[in-house]
CSV table of C-alpha atoms in Angstrom, one decimal:
chain,number,residue,atom,x,y,z
A,1,MET,CA,125.4,53.8,121.0
A,2,GLU,CA,128.0,55.7,122.9
A,3,THR,CA,131.6,55.0,122.8
A,4,ILE,CA,133.0,54.2,126.1
A,5,LEU,CA,134.7,57.3,127.0
A,6,GLY,CA,137.3,57.1,125.0
A,7,LYS,CA,138.0,55.6,121.7
A,8,LYS,CA,147.4,71.3,97.4
A,9,LYS,CA,145.6,73.9,97.9
A,10,SER,CA,146.9,76.4,95.4
A,11,LEU,CA,148.1,79.8,96.4
A,12,LEU,CA,144.9,81.2,94.8
A,13,SER,CA,142.7,78.9,96.9
A,14,LEU,CA,144.2,80.1,100.1
A,15,SER,CA,143.0,83.6,99.4
A,16,LEU,CA,139.4,82.5,98.9
A,17,SER,CA,136.8,82.3,101.7
A,18,PRO,CA,135.5,79.1,103.2
A,19,ALA,CA,132.1,80.1,102.0
A,20,PHE,CA,133.4,80.1,98.4
A,21,PHE,CA,134.7,76.5,98.7
A,22,PHE,CA,131.4,75.4,100.3
A,23,CYS,CA,129.4,76.9,97.4
A,24,ALA,CA,131.9,76.0,94.7
A,25,PHE,CA,132.3,72.3,95.5
A,26,PHE,CA,129.1,71.3,97.1
A,27,LEU,CA,126.3,73.6,96.0
A,28,CYS,CA,127.1,74.3,92.4
A,29,ASP,CA,124.3,72.2,91.2
A,30,LEU,CA,121.8,74.7,92.8
A,31,VAL,CA,122.9,77.5,90.6
A,32,GLY,CA,120.2,78.0,87.9
A,33,THR,CA,117.8,75.6,89.5
A,34,SER,CA,114.4,76.9,88.7
A,35,ARG,CA,111.6,77.5,91.1
A,36,ALA,CA,109.5,75.0,89.0
A,37,ASN,CA,112.0,72.2,89.4
A,38,ARG,CA,112.2,72.8,93.2
A,39,THR,CA,108.5,72.7,93.5
A,40,ASN,CA,108.3,69.6,91.4
A,41,GLN,CA,110.8,67.8,93.5
A,42,GLN,CA,108.9,68.8,96.6
A,43,GLN,CA,105.7,67.4,95.1
A,44,LEU,CA,107.5,64.1,94.2
A,45,ASP,CA,108.6,63.8,97.9
A,46,HIS,CA,105.1,64.2,99.2
A,47,ILE,CA,103.8,61.2,101.1
A,48,THR,CA,100.1,60.6,100.3
A,49,ALA,CA,99.8,57.9,103.0
A,50,LEU,CA,101.9,55.2,104.5
A,51,PRO,CA,100.7,51.5,104.7
A,52,GLY,CA,98.6,51.0,107.8
A,53,GLN,CA,98.6,54.7,108.6
A,54,PRO,CA,95.7,56.3,110.4
A,55,PRO,CA,94.3,59.5,108.9
A,56,VAL,CA,96.2,62.7,109.8
A,57,ARG,CA,95.7,66.4,109.2
A,58,PHE,CA,99.3,67.3,108.5
A,59,LYS,CA,101.5,66.9,105.4
A,60,GLN,CA,104.5,64.5,105.1
A,61,PHE,CA,107.4,64.5,102.8
A,62,SER,CA,110.4,62.2,102.5
A,63,GLY,CA,113.2,61.5,100.1
A,64,TYR,CA,116.9,61.9,99.3
A,65,VAL,CA,119.3,64.8,99.1
A,66,THR,CA,122.7,64.2,97.6
A,67,VAL,CA,125.4,65.7,99.7
A,68,ASN,CA,128.4,64.5,97.6
A,69,GLU,CA,128.1,63.9,93.9
A,70,GLN,CA,131.5,62.4,93.4
A,71,HIS,CA,131.1,59.7,96.1
A,72,GLY,CA,127.3,59.3,95.6
A,73,ARG,CA,126.5,60.1,99.2
A,74,ALA,CA,122.8,60.8,99.8
A,75,LEU,CA,120.9,61.4,103.0
A,76,PHE,CA,117.3,60.4,103.6
A,77,TYR,CA,114.9,62.7,105.4
A,78,TRP,CA,111.3,62.5,106.6
A,79,LEU,CA,109.4,65.8,107.3
A,80,THR,CA,106.3,65.7,109.4
A,81,GLU,CA,104.7,69.1,109.3
A,82,ALA,CA,103.0,70.7,112.2
A,83,VAL,CA,99.4,69.5,112.9
A,84,ALA,CA,98.2,73.1,112.8
A,85,ASP,CA,99.6,76.4,111.5
A,86,ALA,CA,102.5,74.7,109.8
A,87,ASP,CA,103.3,77.8,107.8
A,88,ARG,CA,104.0,79.8,110.9
A,89,LYS,CA,105.6,77.3,113.3
A,90,PRO,CA,109.4,76.7,113.6
A,91,LEU,CA,111.3,73.9,111.9
A,92,VAL,CA,113.1,71.5,114.2
A,93,LEU,CA,115.8,69.0,112.9
A,94,TRP,CA,115.9,65.8,115.0
A,95,LEU,CA,119.1,63.7,115.1
A,96,ASN,CA,119.7,60.4,116.9
A,97,GLY,CA,123.2,59.4,117.8
A,98,GLY,CA,125.1,56.1,117.8
A,99,PRO,CA,127.2,57.0,116.0
A,100,GLY,CA,125.3,55.1,113.3
A,101,CYS,CA,121.7,55.0,114.6
A,102,SER,CA,118.6,56.0,112.7
A,103,SER,CA,116.4,59.0,113.6
A,104,ILE,CA,113.5,57.2,112.0
A,105,ALA,CA,114.0,54.1,114.1
A,106,TYR,CA,114.2,56.0,117.4
A,107,GLY,CA,113.2,59.7,117.1
A,108,GLU,CA,110.3,59.2,114.7
A,109,SER,CA,109.0,55.7,115.6
A,110,GLU,CA,109.3,55.6,119.4
A,111,GLU,CA,110.0,59.1,120.7
A,112,ILE,CA,108.8,62.4,119.2
A,113,GLY,CA,107.2,61.4,115.9
A,114,PRO,CA,103.5,61.3,115.2
A,115,PHE,CA,103.4,57.6,114.6
A,116,ARG,CA,104.2,54.4,116.6
A,117,VAL,CA,104.5,51.0,115.0
A,118,ASN,CA,102.3,48.2,116.2
A,119,LYS,CA,103.6,44.8,117.4
A,120,THR,CA,103.2,43.0,114.2
A,121,GLY,CA,105.1,45.7,112.2
A,122,SER,CA,102.2,46.0,109.8
A,123,SER,CA,100.5,49.3,110.8
A,124,LEU,CA,100.9,52.6,112.6
A,125,TYR,CA,99.0,54.3,115.4
A,126,LEU,CA,99.2,57.9,116.6
A,127,ASN,CA,101.5,59.3,119.3
A,128,LYS,CA,99.4,61.5,121.6
A,129,TYR,CA,102.5,63.5,122.6
A,130,SER,CA,104.1,64.0,119.2
A,131,TRP,CA,106.3,67.1,118.9
A,132,ASN,CA,104.7,68.1,115.6
A,133,LYS,CA,101.9,69.5,117.7
A,134,GLU,CA,104.3,72.4,118.4
A,135,ALA,CA,106.7,72.5,115.3
A,136,ASN,CA,107.5,71.1,111.9
A,137,ILE,CA,109.8,68.1,112.6
A,138,LEU,CA,112.5,67.1,110.1
A,139,PHE,CA,114.1,63.7,110.8
A,140,LEU,CA,117.4,63.0,109.2
A,141,GLU,CA,119.2,59.6,108.9
A,142,SER,CA,122.8,60.7,109.2
A,143,PRO,CA,125.6,60.0,108.2
A,144,ALA,CA,125.5,58.0,105.0
A,145,GLY,CA,125.1,54.3,105.9
A,146,VAL,CA,122.5,55.0,108.5
A,147,GLY,CA,119.0,53.6,107.7
A,148,PHE,CA,118.1,54.5,104.2
A,149,SER,CA,120.9,57.0,103.7
A,150,TYR,CA,123.7,55.6,101.5
A,151,SER,CA,126.9,56.1,99.7
A,152,ASN,CA,127.9,54.6,96.3
A,153,THR,CA,131.5,54.6,97.7
A,154,SER,CA,131.6,51.7,100.1
A,155,SER,CA,134.7,53.0,101.9
A,156,ASP,CA,132.6,55.9,103.1
A,157,LEU,CA,131.0,53.6,105.6
A,158,LYS,CA,134.4,52.7,107.1
A,159,ASP,CA,135.8,56.2,107.5
A,160,SER,CA,132.9,58.3,108.8
A,161,GLY,CA,133.5,60.7,111.7
A,162,ASP,CA,132.3,63.8,113.4
A,163,GLU,CA,133.7,66.3,111.0
A,164,ARG,CA,132.3,64.8,107.8
A,165,THR,CA,129.0,64.1,109.5
A,166,ALA,CA,128.6,67.8,110.4
A,167,GLN,CA,129.7,69.0,107.0
A,168,ASP,CA,127.3,66.7,105.1
A,169,ALA,CA,124.5,67.7,107.4
A,170,LEU,CA,125.1,71.4,106.6
A,171,ILE,CA,125.2,70.6,102.9
A,172,PHE,CA,121.9,68.6,103.3
A,173,LEU,CA,120.2,71.5,105.0
A,174,THR,CA,121.3,74.1,102.5
A,175,LYS,CA,120.1,72.0,99.6
A,176,TRP,CA,116.9,71.0,101.4
A,177,MET,CA,116.0,74.6,102.0
A,178,SER,CA,116.3,75.1,98.2
A,179,ARG,CA,113.8,72.3,97.7
A,180,PHE,CA,111.5,73.6,100.5
A,181,PRO,CA,111.9,77.4,100.2
A,182,GLN,CA,108.9,78.0,102.5
A,183,TYR,CA,111.3,77.1,105.4
A,184,LYS,CA,114.0,79.6,104.5
A,185,TYR,CA,114.5,82.3,107.2
A,186,ARG,CA,112.1,80.4,109.4
A,187,ASP,CA,113.1,80.0,113.1
A,188,PHE,CA,115.2,76.8,113.1
A,189,TYR,CA,116.3,74.6,116.0
A,190,ILE,CA,118.2,71.3,116.3
A,191,ALA,CA,117.4,68.6,118.8
A,192,GLY,CA,118.7,65.2,119.5
A,193,GLU,CA,120.1,62.8,122.1
A,194,SER,CA,122.9,60.5,123.0
A,195,TYR,CA,125.8,60.7,120.5
A,196,ALA,CA,123.9,63.6,119.0
A,197,GLY,CA,125.5,65.4,121.9
A,198,HIS,CA,128.3,65.6,119.3
A,199,TYR,CA,126.1,66.0,116.1
A,200,VAL,CA,123.9,68.8,117.4
A,201,PRO,CA,126.4,71.3,118.7
A,202,GLN,CA,128.9,70.5,115.9
A,203,LEU,CA,126.2,71.2,113.3
A,204,ALA,CA,125.1,74.3,115.1
A,205,LYS,CA,128.7,75.6,115.0
A,206,LYS,CA,128.9,74.8,111.2
A,207,ILE,CA,125.6,76.7,110.6
A,208,HIS,CA,126.7,79.6,112.8
A,209,ASP,CA,130.1,79.9,111.2
A,210,TYR,CA,128.9,79.6,107.6
A,211,TYR,CA,125.9,82.0,107.9
A,212,ARG,CA,127.4,84.4,110.5
A,213,PRO,CA,128.1,87.2,107.9
A,214,SER,CA,124.5,87.3,106.9
A,215,LYS,CA,122.0,89.6,108.6
A,216,ARG,CA,119.2,87.4,107.4
A,217,PRO,CA,120.4,83.8,107.2
A,218,ILE,CA,118.6,81.2,105.1
A,219,ILE,CA,119.1,78.8,108.0
A,220,ASN,CA,117.9,80.9,110.8
A,221,LEU,CA,119.4,79.0,113.7
A,222,LYS,CA,117.9,80.1,117.1
A,223,GLY,CA,119.2,77.3,119.4
A,224,PHE,CA,119.4,73.6,120.2
A,225,LEU,CA,118.5,71.1,122.8
A,226,VAL,CA,120.1,67.7,123.6
A,227,GLY,CA,119.2,64.9,125.9
A,228,ASN,CA,121.4,62.4,127.7
A,229,ALA,CA,124.1,63.8,125.6
A,230,VAL,CA,127.7,62.6,125.2
A,231,THR,CA,129.6,65.7,126.2
A,232,ASP,CA,133.1,65.2,127.5
A,233,ASN,CA,134.9,61.8,127.5
A,234,HIS,CA,136.7,62.5,130.7
A,235,TYR,CA,134.0,64.0,132.8
A,236,ASP,CA,131.2,61.8,131.3
A,237,SER,CA,133.2,58.7,132.3
A,238,ILE,CA,133.7,59.7,135.9
A,239,GLY,CA,130.1,60.6,136.2
A,240,THR,CA,128.9,57.4,134.6
A,241,VAL,CA,130.9,55.2,136.9
A,242,SER,CA,129.7,57.2,139.9
A,243,TYR,CA,126.1,56.6,138.7
A,244,TRP,CA,126.7,52.8,138.5
A,245,TRP,CA,128.0,52.8,142.1
A,246,SER,CA,125.5,55.2,143.6
A,247,HIS,CA,122.6,53.1,142.0
A,248,SER,CA,124.0,49.8,143.4
A,249,MET,CA,124.8,48.4,139.9
A,250,ILE,CA,128.4,47.6,140.9
A,251,SER,CA,130.3,46.6,144.0
A,252,ASP,CA,132.6,48.8,146.1
A,253,THR,CA,135.5,46.7,145.0
A,254,THR,CA,134.8,47.1,141.3
A,255,TYR,CA,134.1,50.8,141.7
A,256,ARG,CA,137.5,51.3,143.4
A,257,ALA,CA,139.2,49.2,140.7
A,258,ILE,CA,137.8,51.3,137.9
A,259,LEU,CA,138.8,54.5,139.5
A,260,SER,CA,142.3,53.2,140.1
A,261,LEU,CA,142.8,51.6,136.7
A,262,CYS,CA,141.0,53.9,134.4
A,263,ASN,CA,142.6,57.3,133.4
A,264,PHE,CA,139.7,58.5,131.2
A,265,THR,CA,141.9,61.2,129.7
A,266,HIS,CA,142.9,59.1,126.7
A,267,VAL,CA,140.8,57.7,123.8
A,268,ASP,CA,142.0,54.1,124.5
A,269,ASN,CA,141.8,52.5,127.9
A,270,SER,CA,144.5,50.4,129.5
A,271,PRO,CA,144.0,46.6,129.5
A,272,GLY,CA,143.4,46.7,133.2
A,273,CYS,CA,140.7,49.3,132.8
A,274,ASP,CA,139.0,47.4,130.1
A,275,LYS,CA,139.0,44.3,132.2
A,276,ALA,CA,137.4,46.1,135.2
A,277,LEU,CA,134.7,47.7,133.0
A,278,GLU,CA,133.9,44.3,131.3
A,279,TYR,CA,133.7,42.6,134.7
A,280,ALA,CA,131.2,45.3,135.9
A,281,MET,CA,129.1,44.9,132.8
A,282,ASN,CA,129.2,41.2,132.4
A,283,HIS,CA,129.2,40.0,136.0
A,284,GLU,CA,127.6,42.7,138.2
A,285,PHE,CA,125.0,44.6,136.1
A,286,GLY,CA,122.9,41.5,135.5
A,287,ASN,CA,120.4,41.2,132.6
A,288,ILE,CA,119.0,44.8,132.8
A,289,ASP,CA,118.4,47.5,130.2
A,290,GLN,CA,121.3,49.9,130.8
A,291,TYR,CA,119.3,52.6,129.0
A,292,SER,CA,116.5,52.3,131.6
A,293,ILE,CA,117.6,50.5,134.7
A,294,TYR,CA,114.2,50.1,136.4
A,295,THR,CA,112.1,48.8,133.4
A,296,ARG,CA,111.9,45.3,132.0
A,297,THR,CA,114.1,44.2,129.1
A,298,CYS,CA,113.0,42.9,125.7
A,299,MET,CA,113.3,39.1,125.7
A,300,SER,CA,113.7,38.9,122.0
A,301,SER,CA,116.8,36.9,121.2
A,302,SER,CA,117.7,39.2,118.3
A,303,ALA,CA,117.5,42.3,120.5
A,304,ASN,CA,119.7,40.7,123.2
A,305,ALA,CA,122.3,39.5,120.7
A,306,THR,CA,122.6,43.0,119.3
A,307,ARG,CA,123.1,44.5,122.7
A,308,HIS,CA,125.8,42.0,123.8
A,309,HIS,CA,127.6,42.3,120.5
A,310,ARG,CA,128.1,46.0,121.2
A,311,LEU,CA,128.6,45.8,125.0
A,312,LYS,CA,132.4,45.6,125.1
A,313,LYS,CA,133.2,48.9,123.5
A,314,THR,CA,130.2,51.0,124.5
A,315,PHE,CA,128.3,52.2,127.5
A,316,ILE,CA,125.4,50.5,125.6
A,317,ARG,CA,122.4,51.5,123.6
A,318,ARG,CA,118.9,52.2,125.1
A,319,ARG,CA,115.2,51.9,126.4
A,320,ALA,CA,107.6,53.7,130.7
A,321,TYR,CA,104.4,54.7,130.6
A,322,SER,CA,102.9,51.7,128.8
A,323,TYR,CA,106.4,51.0,127.9
A,324,ASP,CA,107.3,48.2,125.4
A,325,PRO,CA,111.0,47.4,125.4
A,326,CYS,CA,110.8,45.7,122.0
A,327,THR,CA,109.6,48.7,119.9
A,328,GLU,CA,112.8,48.7,117.9
A,329,ASN,CA,112.0,45.3,116.6
A,330,TYR,CA,108.6,46.4,115.3
A,331,ALA,CA,110.2,49.4,113.4
A,332,GLU,CA,112.7,47.1,111.7
A,333,LYS,CA,109.8,44.9,110.5
A,334,TYR,CA,107.8,47.8,109.2
A,335,PHE,CA,110.4,49.8,107.4
A,336,ASN,CA,111.8,46.8,105.6
A,337,ARG,CA,108.4,46.2,103.9
A,338,PRO,CA,108.7,47.0,100.2
A,339,GLU,CA,105.3,48.8,100.1
A,340,VAL,CA,106.4,51.0,103.0
A,341,GLN,CA,109.7,51.9,101.3
A,342,LYS,CA,107.8,52.7,98.0
A,343,ALA,CA,105.4,55.0,99.8
A,344,MET,CA,108.4,56.8,101.5
A,345,HIS,CA,110.4,57.1,98.2
A,346,ALA,CA,113.1,55.1,100.1
A,347,ASN,CA,115.7,52.6,98.9
A,348,LEU,CA,115.4,53.7,95.3
A,349,THR,CA,118.8,52.4,94.4
A,350,GLY,CA,118.5,48.9,95.9
A,351,ILE,CA,120.7,49.2,99.0
A,352,PRO,CA,122.5,45.9,99.4
A,353,TYR,CA,121.5,45.4,103.1
A,354,LYS,CA,118.4,45.6,105.2
A,355,TRP,CA,117.2,48.7,106.9
A,356,THR,CA,118.3,48.5,110.5
A,357,ALA,CA,118.0,50.8,113.5
A,358,CYS,CA,121.8,51.0,113.9
A,359,SER,CA,124.7,50.3,111.6
A,360,ASP,CA,127.3,48.0,113.1
A,361,VAL,CA,129.8,49.0,110.3
A,362,LEU,CA,129.6,52.7,111.2
A,363,ILE,CA,129.9,52.0,115.0
A,364,LYS,CA,132.9,49.8,114.6
A,365,HIS,CA,134.8,52.1,112.2
A,366,TRP,CA,134.0,55.5,113.5
A,367,LYS,CA,137.1,57.7,112.9
A,368,ASP,CA,137.3,61.2,114.4
A,369,SER,CA,135.4,61.9,117.6
A,370,GLN,CA,135.8,65.2,119.4
A,371,PHE,CA,137.1,64.5,122.9
A,372,SER,CA,135.1,67.3,124.5
A,373,MET,CA,132.2,69.4,123.4
A,374,LEU,CA,132.7,72.0,126.1
A,375,PRO,CA,134.8,74.4,124.0
A,376,THR,CA,132.0,74.3,121.3
A,377,TYR,CA,129.4,75.0,124.0
A,378,LYS,CA,131.4,78.0,125.1
A,379,GLU,CA,131.5,79.4,121.5
A,380,LEU,CA,127.8,78.8,120.9
A,381,ILE,CA,126.8,80.3,124.3
A,382,ALA,CA,128.8,83.4,123.4
A,383,ALA,CA,126.9,83.5,120.1
A,384,GLY,CA,123.7,83.9,122.0
A,385,LEU,CA,122.0,80.7,121.0
A,386,ARG,CA,119.2,79.2,123.2
A,387,ILE,CA,120.8,76.0,124.6
A,388,TRP,CA,119.0,73.4,126.7
A,389,VAL,CA,120.4,70.2,128.0
A,390,PHE,CA,118.2,67.6,129.6
A,391,SER,CA,118.7,64.2,131.2
A,392,GLY,CA,116.4,61.2,131.9
A,393,ASP,CA,117.5,60.1,135.4
A,394,THR,CA,117.2,56.3,135.0
A,395,ASP,CA,119.7,56.0,132.2
A,396,SER,CA,123.1,54.4,133.1
A,397,VAL,CA,124.6,54.8,129.6
A,398,VAL,CA,124.9,58.6,129.6
A,399,PRO,CA,123.5,59.3,133.0
A,400,VAL,CA,122.4,62.5,134.7
A,401,THR,CA,125.6,62.5,136.9
A,402,ALA,CA,127.8,62.4,133.7
A,403,THR,CA,126.0,65.4,132.2
A,404,ARG,CA,126.0,67.4,135.4
A,405,PHE,CA,129.7,66.8,136.0
A,406,SER,CA,130.6,67.8,132.4
A,407,LEU,CA,128.4,70.9,132.4
A,408,SER,CA,129.8,72.0,135.8
A,409,HIS,CA,133.2,72.5,134.0
A,410,LEU,CA,131.7,75.2,131.8
A,411,GLY,CA,131.9,77.5,134.9
A,412,LEU,CA,128.5,79.2,134.1
A,413,SER,CA,126.9,81.6,136.7
A,414,VAL,CA,123.5,80.7,138.0
A,415,LYS,CA,120.5,82.7,136.9
A,416,THR,CA,117.7,80.7,138.5
A,417,ARG,CA,118.6,78.3,141.3
A,418,TRP,CA,117.8,74.6,141.3
A,419,TYR,CA,114.1,73.9,141.7
A,420,PRO,CA,111.5,71.1,140.9
A,421,TRP,CA,109.5,71.7,137.8
A,422,TYR,CA,106.0,70.3,137.3
A,423,SER,CA,103.9,68.5,134.7
A,424,THR,CA,100.2,67.8,135.5
A,425,ARG,CA,100.7,68.7,139.1
A,426,GLN,CA,103.5,66.2,139.5
A,427,VAL,CA,107.2,66.8,139.8
A,428,GLY,CA,108.5,66.4,136.2
A,429,GLY,CA,112.1,66.7,137.2
A,430,TRP,CA,114.5,69.3,138.4
A,431,THR,CA,116.1,72.2,136.7
A,432,GLU,CA,118.7,75.0,137.0
A,433,VAL,CA,119.0,77.9,134.7
A,434,TYR,CA,122.4,79.4,134.0
A,435,HIS,CA,123.5,82.5,132.1
A,436,GLY,CA,123.7,80.9,128.6
A,437,LEU,CA,122.3,77.4,129.2
A,438,THR,CA,119.4,75.6,130.9
A,439,PHE,CA,119.8,72.2,132.4
A,440,ALA,CA,116.8,70.0,133.3
A,441,THR,CA,116.3,66.4,134.5
A,442,VAL,CA,113.2,64.4,133.6
A,443,ARG,CA,112.0,62.2,136.4
A,444,GLY,CA,111.5,58.5,135.7
A,445,ALA,CA,112.9,58.7,132.1
A,446,GLY,CA,115.6,56.6,130.6
A,447,HIS,CA,118.0,57.3,127.8
A,448,GLU,CA,115.2,58.2,125.3
A,449,VAL,CA,113.3,60.7,127.4
A,450,PRO,CA,110.2,61.1,125.1
A,451,LEU,CA,109.8,57.3,125.0
A,452,PHE,CA,109.6,56.8,128.7
A,453,GLN,CA,108.0,60.1,129.8
A,454,PRO,CA,106.3,61.5,126.7
A,455,ARG,CA,104.1,64.0,128.4
A,456,ARG,CA,107.0,65.5,130.4
A,457,GLY,CA,109.1,65.4,127.3
A,458,LEU,CA,106.5,67.4,125.4
A,459,GLN,CA,106.2,69.9,128.2
A,460,LEU,CA,110.0,70.4,128.2
A,461,PHE,CA,109.9,70.9,124.4
A,462,LYS,CA,107.1,73.5,124.6
A,463,SER,CA,109.0,75.5,127.2
A,464,PHE,CA,112.2,75.4,125.2
A,465,LEU,CA,110.5,76.7,122.1
A,466,ALA,CA,108.7,79.4,124.0
A,467,GLY,CA,112.0,80.5,125.7
A,468,HIS,CA,110.3,80.1,129.1
A,469,GLU,CA,111.6,78.5,132.2
A,470,LEU,CA,110.0,75.2,133.1
A,471,PRO,CA,106.8,75.6,135.3
A,472,LYS,CA,107.3,75.9,139.0
A,473,SER,CA,103.8,74.7,139.9
């Protein structure tokens, strides 16, 4: 769910490098860890089969990695290895946003993962367009408090923010690589959507800064891609309101009122701005899915209650080829089943709340949030990373106009001019390639591109991994 545009060291320690502090305080338990212990833990994390799972040809692993011993913070992961040639294909970390939403609920269960959950929440079926056809996919529930990830320090759930989330994710990856040494030095990419527009580049910067001195980094980061990504509070906000008006979701009067009353350069809006935005959402939008404005909504009372509860402080949260708007509900049924959690090595400590797709506690109490990701983009472009940004064009939460307006302020020169790209002889969207970044739209897709247009999403992913421009015919 996206926030609406705006919400002693000693003298000796100062002489030591940041890398020293990272190793000394977070990774000390790795020192002396034997190869046998690492292999044993990997075997313990192996999933033989999930309840109601169809037979598959790839391996799966899931479990916990402790990222802070003192607080008892542990992050839950699920690795689905590539269908073929897993030992040669790259590793891709997938992150969903929120902040506070689960990569298993969304990324794995209704977007890029190999499985979908049936309507009864009792079994799984295969996703024809799973991204593990092209890469090994690592789903991470981040930060602590999301999904099965937890902290033994309850206050951690009320003071999460961008900085700690990125730091914990870096610690997770470094420790995870020790448990799975076969992925060390492998080509590595990060992907995600929505508020992962913060998570992904922030983690990329952490990895780049920490491993930059190494000529052969353990985490061999090659690039990242983000979809419908929160990028810049100011420019995203202007682009979002423009989308509402240009797609006839709000009246001329409300559009002019928002532009007049809303500054969008501050974290907090004025009372007049909030009133105008609430009027638009509550009286002019109607009962639509803001994450996919042309598809039907889920009529489940629990789904609608969740959405309206979060409406006032957010530009909402989500959802068509054979599109089912209630898929989130099925996932919540399935992953709360004790036999499923046992098979996944999840909830070993008895978390005192149900597994949910998003954490209301984290969403309400999110602390630090970087106002603009554009300076981080500039740093990572200069570092030579492969960067792709894509947008489903029927999303009104973080719409294509918001992303285009934000990216335009990077001031990048054009390498390949705007053109339509194709998938199965149909226009899949439009794209423009800049020096340092590729932007692409996905035609007919909402906030979760691989959910609404799975074939086009997979084509985009394949082109990204190959480093090729999207097909022109």
